[in-house]
PDB file of C-alpha atoms in Angstrom:
ATOM      1  CA  MET E   1       0.000   0.000   0.000  1.00  0.00           C
ATOM      2  CA  MET E   2       1.366   3.404  -0.993  1.00  0.00           C
ATOM      3  CA  LYS E   3       1.780   6.016   1.728  1.00  0.00           C
ATOM      4  CA  ARG E   4       0.044   9.350   1.134  1.00  0.00           C
ATOM      5  CA  SER E   5       2.514  12.147   0.609  1.00  0.00           C
ATOM      6  CA  THR E   6       0.225  14.974   1.778  1.00  0.00           C
ATOM      7  CA  GLN E   7      -1.764  15.233   4.954  1.00  0.00           C
ATOM      8  CA  PHE E   8      -3.736  17.892   6.757  1.00  0.00           C
ATOM      9  CA  ILE E   9      -2.298  19.462   9.882  1.00  0.00           C
ATOM     10  CA  SER E  10      -4.211  19.706  13.150  1.00  0.00           C
ATOM     11  CA  PRO E  11      -6.994  22.287  13.537  1.00  0.00           C
ATOM     12  CA  GLN E  12      -4.963  23.968  16.301  1.00  0.00           C
ATOM     13  CA  LYS E  13      -1.911  24.435  14.047  1.00  0.00           C
ATOM     14  CA  SER E  14      -4.167  25.620  11.219  1.00  0.00           C
ATOM     15  CA  ARG E  15      -5.657  28.259  13.538  1.00  0.00           C
ATOM     16  CA  GLN E  16      -2.173  29.381  14.567  1.00  0.00           C
ATOM     17  CA  LEU E  17      -1.197  29.872  10.925  1.00  0.00           C
ATOM     18  CA  SER E  18      -4.440  31.727  10.227  1.00  0.00           C
ATOM     19  CA  ASP E  19      -3.736  33.960  13.230  1.00  0.00           C
ATOM     20  CA  LEU E  20      -0.243  34.702  11.879  1.00  0.00           C
ATOM     21  CA  ALA E  21      -1.784  35.540   8.511  1.00  0.00           C
ATOM     22  CA  ASP E  22      -4.199  37.917  10.226  1.00  0.00           C
ATOM     23  CA  ARG E  23      -1.232  39.657  11.885  1.00  0.00           C
ATOM     24  CA  ALA E  24       0.342  40.086   8.457  1.00  0.00           C
ATOM     25  CA  LYS E  25      -2.981  41.389   7.109  1.00  0.00           C
ATOM     26  CA  ILE E  26      -3.149  44.022   9.870  1.00  0.00           C
ATOM     27  CA  SER E  27       0.438  45.105   9.176  1.00  0.00           C
ATOM     28  CA  LEU E  28      -0.212  45.274   5.430  1.00  0.00           C
ATOM     29  CA  SER E  29      -3.385  47.294   6.011  1.00  0.00           C
ATOM     30  CA  ARG E  30      -1.427  49.803   8.119  1.00  0.00           C
ATOM     31  CA  TYR E  31       1.305  49.966   5.488  1.00  0.00           C
ATOM     32  CA  ALA E  32      -1.156  50.520   2.612  1.00  0.00           C
ATOM     33  CA  GLY E  33      -3.627  52.707   4.473  1.00  0.00           C
ATOM     34  CA  ILE E  34      -6.491  50.494   3.273  1.00  0.00           C
ATOM     35  CA  ASP E  35      -8.162  47.277   4.417  1.00  0.00           C
ATOM     36  CA  VAL E  36      -6.108  44.548   2.727  1.00  0.00           C
ATOM     37  CA  GLU E  37      -7.758  41.299   1.639  1.00  0.00           C
ATOM     38  CA  TYR E  38      -6.402  37.808   0.998  1.00  0.00           C
ATOM     39  CA  ASN E  39      -6.211  38.208  -2.778  1.00  0.00           C
ATOM     40  CA  ALA E  40      -3.844  39.202  -5.603  1.00  0.00           C
ATOM     41  CA  ILE E  41      -3.866  42.848  -4.509  1.00  0.00           C
ATOM     42  CA  GLY E  42      -2.976  41.840  -0.954  1.00  0.00           C
ATOM     43  CA  LEU E  43      -0.171  39.718  -2.376  1.00  0.00           C
ATOM     44  CA  GLN E  44       1.099  42.665  -4.433  1.00  0.00           C
ATOM     45  CA  LEU E  45       1.320  44.590  -1.173  1.00  0.00           C
ATOM     46  CA  LEU E  46       3.118  41.643   0.433  1.00  0.00           C
ATOM     47  CA  ASP E  47       5.583  41.720  -2.479  1.00  0.00           C
ATOM     48  CA  GLU E  48       6.205  45.402  -1.693  1.00  0.00           C
ATOM     49  CA  TRP E  49       6.610  44.665   2.031  1.00  0.00           C
ATOM     50  CA  ILE E  50       9.158  41.947   1.282  1.00  0.00           C
ATOM     51  CA  GLU E  51      11.052  44.228  -1.098  1.00  0.00           C
ATOM     52  CA  ARG E  52      11.166  47.040   1.463  1.00  0.00           C
ATOM     53  CA  HIS E  53      12.244  44.641   4.233  1.00  0.00           C
ATOM     54  CA  LEU E  54      15.067  43.215   2.111  1.00  0.00           C
ATOM     55  CA  LYS E  55      16.366  46.708   1.269  1.00  0.00           C
ATOM     56  CA  GLN E  56      16.097  48.090   4.809  1.00  0.00           C
ATOM     57  CA  VAL E  57      16.829  45.087   7.024  1.00  0.00           C
ATOM     58  CA  GLY E  58      18.350  42.423   4.817  1.00  0.00           C
ATOM     59  CA  GLU E  59      17.863  38.727   5.382  1.00  0.00           C
ATOM     60  CA  PRO E  60      14.489  38.088   7.067  1.00  0.00           C
ATOM     61  CA  SER E  61      14.215  36.035  10.243  1.00  0.00           C
ATOM     62  CA  ALA E  62      12.521  32.635  10.273  1.00  0.00           C
ATOM     63  CA  GLU E  63       9.599  34.225  12.136  1.00  0.00           C
ATOM     64  CA  ILE E  64       8.929  36.871   9.496  1.00  0.00           C
ATOM     65  CA  ARG E  65       9.226  34.248   6.740  1.00  0.00           C
ATOM     66  CA  ILE E  66       6.510  32.233   8.466  1.00  0.00           C
ATOM     67  CA  VAL E  67       4.272  35.316   8.755  1.00  0.00           C
ATOM     68  CA  TRP E  68       4.713  36.005   5.033  1.00  0.00           C
ATOM     69  CA  GLY E  69       4.097  32.335   4.197  1.00  0.00           C
ATOM     70  CA  ALA E  70       0.989  32.304   6.378  1.00  0.00           C
ATOM     71  CA  PHE E  71      -0.464  35.262   4.456  1.00  0.00           C
ATOM     72  CA  LEU E  72       0.289  33.614   1.103  1.00  0.00           C
ATOM     73  CA  GLY E  73      -1.202  30.342   2.342  1.00  0.00           C
ATOM     74  CA  GLU E  74      -4.359  32.006   3.627  1.00  0.00           C
ATOM     75  CA  ALA E  75      -4.890  33.670   0.246  1.00  0.00           C
ATOM     76  CA  PHE E  76      -4.890  30.232  -1.403  1.00  0.00           C
ATOM     77  CA  ARG E  77      -6.843  28.551   1.394  1.00  0.00           C
ATOM     78  CA  ARG E  78      -9.676  31.063   1.308  1.00  0.00           C
ATOM     79  CA  ARG E  79      -9.920  31.433  -2.472  1.00  0.00           C
ATOM     80  CA  TYR E  80      -9.701  27.718  -3.356  1.00  0.00           C
ATOM     81  CA  GLN E  81     -11.274  26.102  -0.267  1.00  0.00           C
ATOM     82  CA  GLY E  82      -7.932  24.562   0.648  1.00  0.00           C
ATOM     83  CA  GLN E  83      -6.597  23.338   3.958  1.00  0.00           C
ATOM     84  CA  TRP E  84      -3.243  23.725   5.664  1.00  0.00           C
ATOM     85  CA  GLY E  85      -1.171  20.605   5.284  1.00  0.00           C
ATOM     86  CA  THR E  86       2.226  19.076   4.765  1.00  0.00           C
ATOM     87  CA  ASP E  87       3.862  17.205   1.928  1.00  0.00           C
ATOM     88  CA  ARG E  88       6.523  14.562   2.413  1.00  0.00           C
ATOM     89  CA  THR E  89       7.453  13.674  -1.169  1.00  0.00           C
ATOM     90  CA  GLY E  90      10.978  15.088  -0.846  1.00  0.00           C
ATOM     91  CA  PRO E  91      13.651  14.733   1.789  1.00  0.00           C
ATOM     92  CA  ASN E  92      12.007  17.335   4.042  1.00  0.00           C
ATOM     93  CA  GLU E  93       8.458  17.915   5.181  1.00  0.00           C
ATOM     94  CA  ARG E  94       7.004  20.985   3.461  1.00  0.00           C
ATOM     95  CA  LEU E  95       4.256  23.271   4.784  1.00  0.00           C
ATOM     96  CA  GLY E  96       1.554  24.532   2.477  1.00  0.00           C
ATOM     97  CA  ILE E  97      -2.023  24.450   1.321  1.00  0.00           C
ATOM     98  CA  ILE E  98      -3.780  21.421  -0.118  1.00  0.00           C
ATOM     99  CA  CYS E  99      -6.298  22.666  -2.688  1.00  0.00           C
ATOM    100  CA  PRO E 100      -9.002  20.339  -4.015  1.00  0.00           C
ATOM    101  CA  ARG E 101      -9.715  20.056  -7.747  1.00  0.00           C
ATOM    102  CA  ASN E 102     -12.771  18.629  -9.466  1.00  0.00           C
ATOM    103  CA  ASP E 103     -12.197  14.985 -10.449  1.00  0.00           C
ATOM    104  CA  GLN E 104      -8.416  15.334 -10.101  1.00  0.00           C
ATOM    105  CA  ALA E 105      -5.766  14.933  -7.446  1.00  0.00           C
ATOM    106  CA  PRO E 106      -5.441  17.956  -5.134  1.00  0.00           C
ATOM    107  CA  VAL E 107      -2.714  20.536  -5.732  1.00  0.00           C
ATOM    108  CA  PHE E 108      -0.160  21.136  -2.980  1.00  0.00           C
ATOM    109  CA  ILE E 109       0.928  24.772  -2.760  1.00  0.00           C
ATOM    110  CA  ASP E 110       4.358  24.920  -1.093  1.00  0.00           C
ATOM    111  CA  VAL E 111       4.033  28.394   0.395  1.00  0.00           C
ATOM    112  CA  MET E 112       7.301  28.419   2.326  1.00  0.00           C
ATOM    113  CA  ASP E 113       9.292  27.358  -0.728  1.00  0.00           C
ATOM    114  CA  GLN E 114       7.677  30.138  -2.737  1.00  0.00           C
ATOM    115  CA  ILE E 115       8.553  32.666  -0.015  1.00  0.00           C
ATOM    116  CA  ALA E 116      12.178  31.444  -0.216  1.00  0.00           C
ATOM    117  CA  HIS E 117      12.147  31.908  -4.013  1.00  0.00           C
ATOM    118  CA  ARG E 118      10.681  35.404  -3.610  1.00  0.00           C
ATOM    119  CA  ILE E 119      13.392  36.410  -1.125  1.00  0.00           C
ATOM    120  CA  ARG E 120      16.221  34.917  -3.181  1.00  0.00           C
ATOM    121  CA  ASP E 121      15.112  35.949  -6.699  1.00  0.00           C
ATOM    122  CA  GLY E 122      13.262  39.212  -6.038  1.00  0.00           C
ATOM    123  CA  MET E 123      10.247  40.412  -7.989  1.00  0.00           C
ATOM    124  CA  GLU E 124      11.001  37.845 -10.680  1.00  0.00           C
ATOM    125  CA  GLU E 125       9.226  35.477  -8.265  1.00  0.00           C
ATOM    126  CA  SER E 126       6.312  37.813  -7.496  1.00  0.00           C
ATOM    127  CA  LEU E 127       3.811  36.276  -5.086  1.00  0.00           C
ATOM    128  CA  ALA E 128       0.903  37.974  -6.861  1.00  0.00           C
ATOM    129  CA  PHE E 129       1.992  36.425 -10.181  1.00  0.00           C
ATOM    130  CA  TYR E 130       2.534  33.026  -8.545  1.00  0.00           C
ATOM    131  CA  TYR E 131      -0.988  33.210  -7.053  1.00  0.00           C
ATOM    132  CA  THR E 132      -2.469  33.908 -10.472  1.00  0.00           C
ATOM    133  CA  ILE E 133      -0.542  31.140 -12.265  1.00  0.00           C
ATOM    134  CA  LYS E 134      -1.250  28.534  -9.571  1.00  0.00           C
ATOM    135  CA  GLY E 135      -4.925  29.516  -9.683  1.00  0.00           C
ATOM    136  CA  ILE E 136      -5.004  28.415 -13.318  1.00  0.00           C
ATOM    137  CA  GLU E 137      -3.516  25.047 -12.299  1.00  0.00           C
ATOM    138  CA  ILE E 138      -6.076  24.598  -9.528  1.00  0.00           C
ATOM    139  CA  THR E 139      -9.103  25.518 -11.668  1.00  0.00           C
ATOM    140  CA  PRO E 140      -8.233  24.584 -15.256  1.00  0.00           C
ATOM    141  CA  GLN E 141     -10.680  25.759 -17.931  1.00  0.00           C
TER     142      GLN E 141
END
């Protein structure tokens, strides 16, 4: 019998990640001067926050990376009725969102890996663009 590579995390851990995302949402709303939502516009603002942080502070701490990843994950979770989960297909367990698809295997969105790409490669790895492209994969026409 084949072992499942993805699994949902506990409701308590999911709530903690949602709470972290809400903290990021509050900070983004203060930064933008508007009420930020979990959508592509909110992710554009997160891209700006990351860019500003990298220029002013440099390498982000593990804690701030998790806050950024939580916001990205919540955007996917809310838009595509996903759930927080982990994937164990590689050598390390990865944290992300498991998004269902009609009559197909779910899509695992590796939010922390995407945050790492965004930090390393800059706006070339825009979170807003990633959100849009992955959305096409989740809901193919």
